[in-house]
PDB file of C-alpha atoms in Angstrom:
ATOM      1  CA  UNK A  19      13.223  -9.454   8.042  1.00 42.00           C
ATOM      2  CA  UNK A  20      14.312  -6.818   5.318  1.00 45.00           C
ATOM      3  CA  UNK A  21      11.844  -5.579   3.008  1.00 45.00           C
ATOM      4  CA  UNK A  22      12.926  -7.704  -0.051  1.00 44.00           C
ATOM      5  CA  UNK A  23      12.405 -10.871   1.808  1.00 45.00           C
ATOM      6  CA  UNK A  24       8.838  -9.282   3.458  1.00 47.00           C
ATOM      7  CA  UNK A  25       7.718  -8.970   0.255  1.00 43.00           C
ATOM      8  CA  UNK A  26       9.114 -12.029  -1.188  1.00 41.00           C
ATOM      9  CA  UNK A  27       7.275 -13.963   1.822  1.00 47.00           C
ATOM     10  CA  UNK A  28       4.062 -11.812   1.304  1.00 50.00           C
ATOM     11  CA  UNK A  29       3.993 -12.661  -2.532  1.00 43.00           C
ATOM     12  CA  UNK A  30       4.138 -16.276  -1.891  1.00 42.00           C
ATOM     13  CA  UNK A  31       1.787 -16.474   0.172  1.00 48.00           C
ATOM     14  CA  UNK A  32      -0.641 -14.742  -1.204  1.00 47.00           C
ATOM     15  CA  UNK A  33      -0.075 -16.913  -4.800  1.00 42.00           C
ATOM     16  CA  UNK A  34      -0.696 -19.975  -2.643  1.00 41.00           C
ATOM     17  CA  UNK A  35      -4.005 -18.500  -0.833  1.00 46.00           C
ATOM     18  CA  UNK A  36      -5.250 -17.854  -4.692  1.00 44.00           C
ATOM     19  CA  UNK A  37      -4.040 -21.354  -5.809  1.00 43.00           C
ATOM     20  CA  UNK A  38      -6.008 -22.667  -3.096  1.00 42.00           C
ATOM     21  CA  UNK A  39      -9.554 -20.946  -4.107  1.00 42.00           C
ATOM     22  CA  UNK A  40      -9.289 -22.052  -7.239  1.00 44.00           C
ATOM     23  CA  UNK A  41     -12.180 -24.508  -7.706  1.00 43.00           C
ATOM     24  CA  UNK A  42     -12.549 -26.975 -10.562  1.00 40.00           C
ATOM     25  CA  UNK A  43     -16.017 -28.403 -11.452  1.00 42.00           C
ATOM     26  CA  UNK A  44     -16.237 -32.388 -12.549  1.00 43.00           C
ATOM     27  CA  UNK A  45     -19.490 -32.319 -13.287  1.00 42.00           C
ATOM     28  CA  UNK A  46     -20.229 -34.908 -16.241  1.00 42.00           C
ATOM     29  CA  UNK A  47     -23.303 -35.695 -18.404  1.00 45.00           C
ATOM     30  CA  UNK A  48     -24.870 -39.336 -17.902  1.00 44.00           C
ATOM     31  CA  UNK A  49     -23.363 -40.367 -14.517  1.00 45.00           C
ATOM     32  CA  UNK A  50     -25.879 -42.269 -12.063  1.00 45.00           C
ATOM     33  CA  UNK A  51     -25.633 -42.105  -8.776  1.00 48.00           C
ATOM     34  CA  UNK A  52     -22.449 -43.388  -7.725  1.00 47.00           C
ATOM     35  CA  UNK A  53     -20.865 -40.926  -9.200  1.00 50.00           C
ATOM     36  CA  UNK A  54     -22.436 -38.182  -6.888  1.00 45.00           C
ATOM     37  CA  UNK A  55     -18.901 -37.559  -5.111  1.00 48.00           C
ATOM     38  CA  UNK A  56     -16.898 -37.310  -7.992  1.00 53.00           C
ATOM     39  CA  UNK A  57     -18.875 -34.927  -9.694  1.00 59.00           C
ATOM     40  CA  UNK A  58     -19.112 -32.962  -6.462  1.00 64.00           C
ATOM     41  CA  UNK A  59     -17.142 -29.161  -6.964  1.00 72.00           C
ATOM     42  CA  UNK A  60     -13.571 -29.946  -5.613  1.00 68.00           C
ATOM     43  CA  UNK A  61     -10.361 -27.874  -4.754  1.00 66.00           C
ATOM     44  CA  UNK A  62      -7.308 -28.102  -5.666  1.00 71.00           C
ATOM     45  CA  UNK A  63      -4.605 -27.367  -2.960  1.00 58.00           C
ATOM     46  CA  UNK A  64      -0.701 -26.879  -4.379  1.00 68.00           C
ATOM     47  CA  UNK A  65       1.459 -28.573  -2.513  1.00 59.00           C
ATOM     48  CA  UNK A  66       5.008 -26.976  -0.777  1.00 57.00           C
ATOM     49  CA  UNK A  67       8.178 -27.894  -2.934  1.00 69.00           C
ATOM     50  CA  UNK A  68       8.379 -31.464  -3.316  1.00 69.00           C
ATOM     51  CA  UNK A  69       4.906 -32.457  -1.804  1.00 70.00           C
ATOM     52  CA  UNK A  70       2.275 -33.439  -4.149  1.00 67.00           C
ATOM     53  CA  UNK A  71      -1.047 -30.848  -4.501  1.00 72.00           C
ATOM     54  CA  UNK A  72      -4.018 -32.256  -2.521  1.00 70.00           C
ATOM     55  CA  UNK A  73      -7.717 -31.863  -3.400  1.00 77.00           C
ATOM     56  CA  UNK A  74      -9.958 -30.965  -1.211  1.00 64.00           C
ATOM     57  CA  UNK A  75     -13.468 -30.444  -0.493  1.00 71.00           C
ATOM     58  CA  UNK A  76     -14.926 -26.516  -0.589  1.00 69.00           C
ATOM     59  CA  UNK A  77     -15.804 -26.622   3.238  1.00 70.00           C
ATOM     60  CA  UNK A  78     -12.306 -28.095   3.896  1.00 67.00           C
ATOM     61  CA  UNK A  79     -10.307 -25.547   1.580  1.00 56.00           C
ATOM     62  CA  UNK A  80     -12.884 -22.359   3.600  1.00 57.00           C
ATOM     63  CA  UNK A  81     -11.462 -23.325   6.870  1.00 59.00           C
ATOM     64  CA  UNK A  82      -7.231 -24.149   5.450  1.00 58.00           C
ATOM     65  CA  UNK A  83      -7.813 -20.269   3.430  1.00 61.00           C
ATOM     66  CA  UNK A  84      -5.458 -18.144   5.750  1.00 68.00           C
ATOM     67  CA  UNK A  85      -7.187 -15.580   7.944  1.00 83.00           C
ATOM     68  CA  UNK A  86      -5.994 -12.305   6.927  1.00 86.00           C
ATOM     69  CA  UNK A  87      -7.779 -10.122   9.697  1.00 94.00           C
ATOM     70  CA  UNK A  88      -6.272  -7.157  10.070  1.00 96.00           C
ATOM     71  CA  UNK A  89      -3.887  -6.242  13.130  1.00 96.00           C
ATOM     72  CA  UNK A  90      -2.236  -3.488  14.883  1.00 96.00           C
ATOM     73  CA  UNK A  91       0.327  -2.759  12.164  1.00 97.00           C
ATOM     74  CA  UNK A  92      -2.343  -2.753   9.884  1.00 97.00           C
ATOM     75  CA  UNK A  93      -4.232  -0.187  11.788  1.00 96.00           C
ATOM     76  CA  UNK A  94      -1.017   2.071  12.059  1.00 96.00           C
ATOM     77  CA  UNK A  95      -0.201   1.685   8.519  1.00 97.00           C
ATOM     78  CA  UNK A  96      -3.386   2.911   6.972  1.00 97.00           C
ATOM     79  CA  UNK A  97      -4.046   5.344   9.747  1.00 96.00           C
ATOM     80  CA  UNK A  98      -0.541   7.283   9.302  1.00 97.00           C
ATOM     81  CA  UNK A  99      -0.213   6.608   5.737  1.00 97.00           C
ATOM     82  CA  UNK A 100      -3.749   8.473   4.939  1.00 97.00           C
ATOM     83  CA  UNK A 101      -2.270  11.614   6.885  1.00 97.00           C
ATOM     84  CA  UNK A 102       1.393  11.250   5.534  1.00 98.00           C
ATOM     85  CA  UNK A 103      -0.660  11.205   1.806  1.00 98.00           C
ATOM     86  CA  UNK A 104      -2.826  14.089   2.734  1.00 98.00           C
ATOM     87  CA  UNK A 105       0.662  16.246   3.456  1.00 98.00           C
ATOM     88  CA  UNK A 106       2.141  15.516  -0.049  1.00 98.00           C
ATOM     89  CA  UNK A 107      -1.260  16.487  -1.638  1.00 98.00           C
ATOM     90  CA  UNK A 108      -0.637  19.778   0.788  1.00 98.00           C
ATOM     91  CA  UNK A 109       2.928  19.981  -0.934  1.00 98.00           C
ATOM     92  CA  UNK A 110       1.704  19.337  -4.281  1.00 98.00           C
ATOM     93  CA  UNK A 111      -0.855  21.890  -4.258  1.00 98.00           C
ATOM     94  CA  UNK A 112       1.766  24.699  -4.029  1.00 98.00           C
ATOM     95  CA  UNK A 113       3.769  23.628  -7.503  1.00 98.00           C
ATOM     96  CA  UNK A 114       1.146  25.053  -9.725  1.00 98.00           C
ATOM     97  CA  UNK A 115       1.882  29.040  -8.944  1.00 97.00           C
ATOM     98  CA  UNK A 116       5.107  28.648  -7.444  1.00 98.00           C
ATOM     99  CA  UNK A 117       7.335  26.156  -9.752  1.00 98.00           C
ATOM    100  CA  UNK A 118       9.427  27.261 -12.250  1.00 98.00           C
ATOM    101  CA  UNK A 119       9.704  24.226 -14.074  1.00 97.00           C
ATOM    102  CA  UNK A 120       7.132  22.523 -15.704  1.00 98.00           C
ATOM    103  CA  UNK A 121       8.883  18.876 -14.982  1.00 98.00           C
ATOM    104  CA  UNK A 122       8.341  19.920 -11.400  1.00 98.00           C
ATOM    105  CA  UNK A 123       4.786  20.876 -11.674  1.00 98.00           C
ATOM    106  CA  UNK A 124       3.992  17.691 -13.966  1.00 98.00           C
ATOM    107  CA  UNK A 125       5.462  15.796 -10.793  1.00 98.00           C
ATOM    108  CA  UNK A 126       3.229  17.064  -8.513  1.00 98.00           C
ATOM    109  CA  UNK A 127       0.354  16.765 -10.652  1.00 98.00           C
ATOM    110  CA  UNK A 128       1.496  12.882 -11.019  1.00 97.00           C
ATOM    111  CA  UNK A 129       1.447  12.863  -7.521  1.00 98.00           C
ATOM    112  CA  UNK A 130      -1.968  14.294  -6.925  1.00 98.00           C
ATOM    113  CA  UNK A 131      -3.794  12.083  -9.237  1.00 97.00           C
ATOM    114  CA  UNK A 132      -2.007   8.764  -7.526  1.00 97.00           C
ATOM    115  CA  UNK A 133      -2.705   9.667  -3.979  1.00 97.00           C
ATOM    116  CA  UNK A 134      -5.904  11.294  -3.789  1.00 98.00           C
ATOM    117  CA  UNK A 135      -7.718   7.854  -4.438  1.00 97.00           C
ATOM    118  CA  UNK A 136      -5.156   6.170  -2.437  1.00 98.00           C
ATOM    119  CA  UNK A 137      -6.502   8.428   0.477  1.00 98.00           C
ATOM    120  CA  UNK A 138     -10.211   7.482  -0.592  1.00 97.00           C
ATOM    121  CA  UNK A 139      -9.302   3.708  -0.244  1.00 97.00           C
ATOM    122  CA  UNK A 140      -7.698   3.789   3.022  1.00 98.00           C
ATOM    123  CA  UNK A 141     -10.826   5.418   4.390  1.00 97.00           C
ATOM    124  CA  UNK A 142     -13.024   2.803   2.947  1.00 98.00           C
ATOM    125  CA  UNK A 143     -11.118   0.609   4.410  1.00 98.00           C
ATOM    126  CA  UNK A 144     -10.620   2.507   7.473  1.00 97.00           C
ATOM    127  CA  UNK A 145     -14.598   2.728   7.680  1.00 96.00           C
ATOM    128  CA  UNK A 146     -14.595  -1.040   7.432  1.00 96.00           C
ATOM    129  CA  UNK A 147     -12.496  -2.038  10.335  1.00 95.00           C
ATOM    130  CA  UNK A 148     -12.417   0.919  12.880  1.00 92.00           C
ATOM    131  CA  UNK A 149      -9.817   1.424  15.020  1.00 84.00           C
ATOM    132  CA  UNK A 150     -10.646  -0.854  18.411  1.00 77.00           C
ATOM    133  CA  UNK A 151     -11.553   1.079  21.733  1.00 67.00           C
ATOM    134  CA  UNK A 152     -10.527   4.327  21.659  1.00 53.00           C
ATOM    135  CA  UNK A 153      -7.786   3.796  19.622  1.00 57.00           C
ATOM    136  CA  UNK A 154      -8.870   6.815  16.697  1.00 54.00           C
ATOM    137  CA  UNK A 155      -5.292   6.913  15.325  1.00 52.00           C
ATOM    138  CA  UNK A 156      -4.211  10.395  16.924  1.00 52.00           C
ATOM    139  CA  UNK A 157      -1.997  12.053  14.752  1.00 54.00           C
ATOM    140  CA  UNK A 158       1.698  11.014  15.621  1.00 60.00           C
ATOM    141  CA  UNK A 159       3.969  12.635  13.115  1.00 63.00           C
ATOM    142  CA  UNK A 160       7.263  10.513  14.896  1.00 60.00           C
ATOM    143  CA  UNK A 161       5.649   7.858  13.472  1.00 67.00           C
ATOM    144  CA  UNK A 162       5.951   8.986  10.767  1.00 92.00           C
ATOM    145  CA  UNK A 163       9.195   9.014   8.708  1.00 96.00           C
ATOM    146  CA  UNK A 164       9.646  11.492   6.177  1.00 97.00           C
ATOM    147  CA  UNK A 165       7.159  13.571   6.933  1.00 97.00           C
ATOM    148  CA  UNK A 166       7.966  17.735   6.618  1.00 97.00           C
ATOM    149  CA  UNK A 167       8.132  19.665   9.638  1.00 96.00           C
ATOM    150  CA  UNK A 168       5.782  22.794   9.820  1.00 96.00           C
ATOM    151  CA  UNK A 169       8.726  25.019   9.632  1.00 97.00           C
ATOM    152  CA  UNK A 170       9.367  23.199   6.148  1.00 97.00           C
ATOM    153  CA  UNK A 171       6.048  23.592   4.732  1.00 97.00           C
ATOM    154  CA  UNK A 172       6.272  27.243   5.855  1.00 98.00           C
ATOM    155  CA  UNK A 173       9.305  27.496   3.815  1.00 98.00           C
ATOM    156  CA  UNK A 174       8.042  25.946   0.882  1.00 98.00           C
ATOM    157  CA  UNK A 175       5.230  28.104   1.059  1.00 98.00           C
ATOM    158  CA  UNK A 176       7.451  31.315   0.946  1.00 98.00           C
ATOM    159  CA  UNK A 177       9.387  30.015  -1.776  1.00 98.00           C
ATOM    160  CA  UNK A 178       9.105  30.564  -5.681  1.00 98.00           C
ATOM    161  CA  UNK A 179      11.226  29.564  -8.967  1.00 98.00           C
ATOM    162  CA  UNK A 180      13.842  28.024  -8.529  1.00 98.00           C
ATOM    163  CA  UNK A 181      14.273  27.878  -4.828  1.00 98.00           C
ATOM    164  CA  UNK A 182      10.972  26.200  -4.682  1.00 98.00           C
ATOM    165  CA  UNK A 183      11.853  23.712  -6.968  1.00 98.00           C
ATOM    166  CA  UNK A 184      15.040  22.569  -5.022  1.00 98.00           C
ATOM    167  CA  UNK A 185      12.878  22.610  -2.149  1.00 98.00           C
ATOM    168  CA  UNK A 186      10.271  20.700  -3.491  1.00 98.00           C
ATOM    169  CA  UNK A 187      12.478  17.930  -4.953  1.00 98.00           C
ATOM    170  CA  UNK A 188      14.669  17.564  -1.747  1.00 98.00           C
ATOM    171  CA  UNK A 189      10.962  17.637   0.843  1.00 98.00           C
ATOM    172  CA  UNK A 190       9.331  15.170  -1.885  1.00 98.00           C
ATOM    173  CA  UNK A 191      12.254  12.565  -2.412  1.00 98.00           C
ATOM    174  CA  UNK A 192      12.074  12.552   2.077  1.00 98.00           C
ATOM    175  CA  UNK A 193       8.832  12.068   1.580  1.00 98.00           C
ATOM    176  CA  UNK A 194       8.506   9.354  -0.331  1.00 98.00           C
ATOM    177  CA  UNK A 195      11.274   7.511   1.297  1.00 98.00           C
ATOM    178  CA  UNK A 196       9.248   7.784   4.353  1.00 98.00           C
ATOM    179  CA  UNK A 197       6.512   6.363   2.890  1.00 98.00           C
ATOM    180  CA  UNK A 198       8.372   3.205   1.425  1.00 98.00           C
ATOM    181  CA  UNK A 199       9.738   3.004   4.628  1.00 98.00           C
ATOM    182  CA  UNK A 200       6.292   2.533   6.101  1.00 98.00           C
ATOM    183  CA  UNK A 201       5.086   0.435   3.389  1.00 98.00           C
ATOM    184  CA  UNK A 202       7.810  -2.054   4.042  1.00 98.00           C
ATOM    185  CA  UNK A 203       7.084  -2.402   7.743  1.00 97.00           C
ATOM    186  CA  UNK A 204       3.216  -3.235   7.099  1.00 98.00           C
ATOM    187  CA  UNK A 205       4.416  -5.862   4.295  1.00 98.00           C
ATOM    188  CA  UNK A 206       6.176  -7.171   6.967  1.00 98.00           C
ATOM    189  CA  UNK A 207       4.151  -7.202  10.233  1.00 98.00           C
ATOM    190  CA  UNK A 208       1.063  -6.807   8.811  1.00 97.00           C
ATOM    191  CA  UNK A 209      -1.798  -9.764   8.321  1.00 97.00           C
ATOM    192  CA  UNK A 210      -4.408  -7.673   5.917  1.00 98.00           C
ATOM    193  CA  UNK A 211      -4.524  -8.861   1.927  1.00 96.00           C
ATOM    194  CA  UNK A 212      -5.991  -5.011   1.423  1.00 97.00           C
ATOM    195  CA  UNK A 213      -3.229  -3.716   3.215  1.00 98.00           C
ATOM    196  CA  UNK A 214      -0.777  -5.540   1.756  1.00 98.00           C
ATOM    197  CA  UNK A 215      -1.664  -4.837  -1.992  1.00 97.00           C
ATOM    198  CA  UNK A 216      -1.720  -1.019  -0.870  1.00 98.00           C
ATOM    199  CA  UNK A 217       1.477  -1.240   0.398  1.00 98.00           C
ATOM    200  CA  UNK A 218       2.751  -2.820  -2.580  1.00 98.00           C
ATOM    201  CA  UNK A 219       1.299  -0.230  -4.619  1.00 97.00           C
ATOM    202  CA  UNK A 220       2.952   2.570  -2.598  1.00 98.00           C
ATOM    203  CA  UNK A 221       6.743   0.778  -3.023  1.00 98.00           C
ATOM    204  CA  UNK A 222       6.239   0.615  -6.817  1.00 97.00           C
ATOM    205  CA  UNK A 223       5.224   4.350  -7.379  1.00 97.00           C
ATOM    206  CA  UNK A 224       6.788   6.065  -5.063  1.00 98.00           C
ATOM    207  CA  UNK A 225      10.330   3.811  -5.620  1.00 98.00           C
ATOM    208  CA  UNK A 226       9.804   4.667  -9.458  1.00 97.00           C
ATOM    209  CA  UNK A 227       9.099   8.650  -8.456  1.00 98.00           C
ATOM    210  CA  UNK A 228      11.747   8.841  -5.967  1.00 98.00           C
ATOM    211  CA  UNK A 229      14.822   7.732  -8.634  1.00 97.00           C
ATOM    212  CA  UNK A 230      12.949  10.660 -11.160  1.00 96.00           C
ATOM    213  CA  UNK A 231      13.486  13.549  -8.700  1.00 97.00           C
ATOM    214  CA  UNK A 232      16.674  12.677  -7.684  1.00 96.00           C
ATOM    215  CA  UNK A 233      17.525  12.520 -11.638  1.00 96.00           C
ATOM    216  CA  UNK A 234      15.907  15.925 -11.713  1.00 94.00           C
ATOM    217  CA  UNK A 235      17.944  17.261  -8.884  1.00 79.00           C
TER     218      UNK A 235
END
C-alpha cells in the first residue's frame, strides 16, 4: 500500500469510528412507560456506500468501536521517531552561532518549537504502553532513514556561514524525508489512533518544511 492510499484508508476509518460514537439522546417530556426504550440513549452507526446507517444500542456500538491497541509498528514508530526528533533538535541547536542567514536560523528555530513537544508526547505515550519484555527500543539508527551520520554532525559542527548553511539545508531536507518516510509506514501498519494522528502531524510539517529548504537551496 503507498502512503496516499495508507492515509486515505486511515482517514476513513477513523471518520467512521467517530460517526459511530456519536450518541443521540430521545429523551421526551410526558412519555409513560412504554416509551422506556425509545427514549433510551441510542447510536447511530453510518452505513458503507449504499447500505442504510443502523442504530444501535451504547453496549452494542462499545463492543463494534474498532480496537486500536497499539502494535509492533507502533512501538517502532514512536520509539525511533523520539530519537530521530531528538537529532534534528541536536542539528537545530547549532544554527543560532553558526548560520549566516537568518532564513536558516528562523528554520531551525521553527523546527525546535514543533518537535520538542512532539518528543514530550511520544514519551507520554511511550510511558503509557511500554515496550513488551525486554523490548526497550535500543537505538537502531538503520532503522532509521534519514538520519545524519556522526561524521555529518561532526561536520556541521565545524562549519560556519555559508558552508553551514548548505550543510544544514542538504542534512535537514534528508532528514525530514526520513521522517515522512517513517511516518508513512506507521500510517500504514500501524493500529494506534495516537499514533496515527502523530504521524499525520509529522507528514504535514515536515512535507510543508521540506519544499521551503529546497526553495532555499
Amino acid at each position: 500500500m503507498d502512503m496516499a492510499n495508507a492515509l486515505l484508508g486511515r482517514f476513513l476509518g477513523a471518520a467512521l469510528a467517530a460517526a459511530l460514537l456519536l450518541t443521540l439522546t430521545g429523551c421526551q417530556d410526558g412519555g409513560g412507560g412504554g416509551r422506556a426504550a425509545e427514549d433510551s440513549p441510542v447510536v447511530v452507526a453510518p452505513g458503507k456506500p449504499g447500505e442504510k446507517s443502523r442504530t444501535l444500542s451504547p453496549e452494542q456500538a462499545a463492543k463494534e468501536r474498532p480496537d486500536d491497541s497499539p502494535n509492533a509498528a507502533d512501538q517502532a514508530y514512536v520509539r525511533h521517531m523520539t530519537e530521530h526528533h531528538r537529532q534534528a533538535l541536536t542539528m537545530s541547536a547549532l544554527a543560532p552561532d553558526r548560520a549566516s542567514s537568518d532564513a536558516v536560523k528562523r528554520l531551525a528555530e521553527r523546527i525546535a518549537a514543533a518537535q520538542r513537544p512532539e518528543i514530550g508526547a511520544m514519551e507520554k505515550w511511550l510511558s503509557r504502553y511500554p515496550p513488551p519484555g525486554s523490548d526497550t527500543g535500543a537505538h537502531d539508527h538503520a532503522a532509521m532513514p534519514g538520519m545524519a551520520t556522526q561524521q555529518q554532525i561532526e561536520e556541521l559542527t565545524g562549519a560556519r556561514g555559508a558552508d553551514f548553511d548548505r550543510l544544514f539545508l542538504k542534512l535537514m531536507t534528508a532528514h525530514h524525508e526520513g521522517a515522512v518516510k517513517m511516518a508513512g509506514e506507521a500510517l500504514a501498519q500501524g493500529n494506534n489512533g495516537a499514533v496515527e494522528e502523530m504521524a499525520n502531524e509529522v507528514v504535514a510539517t515536515q512535507t510543508a518544511e521540506i519544499h521551503r529548504m529546497r526553495a532555499m537551496g
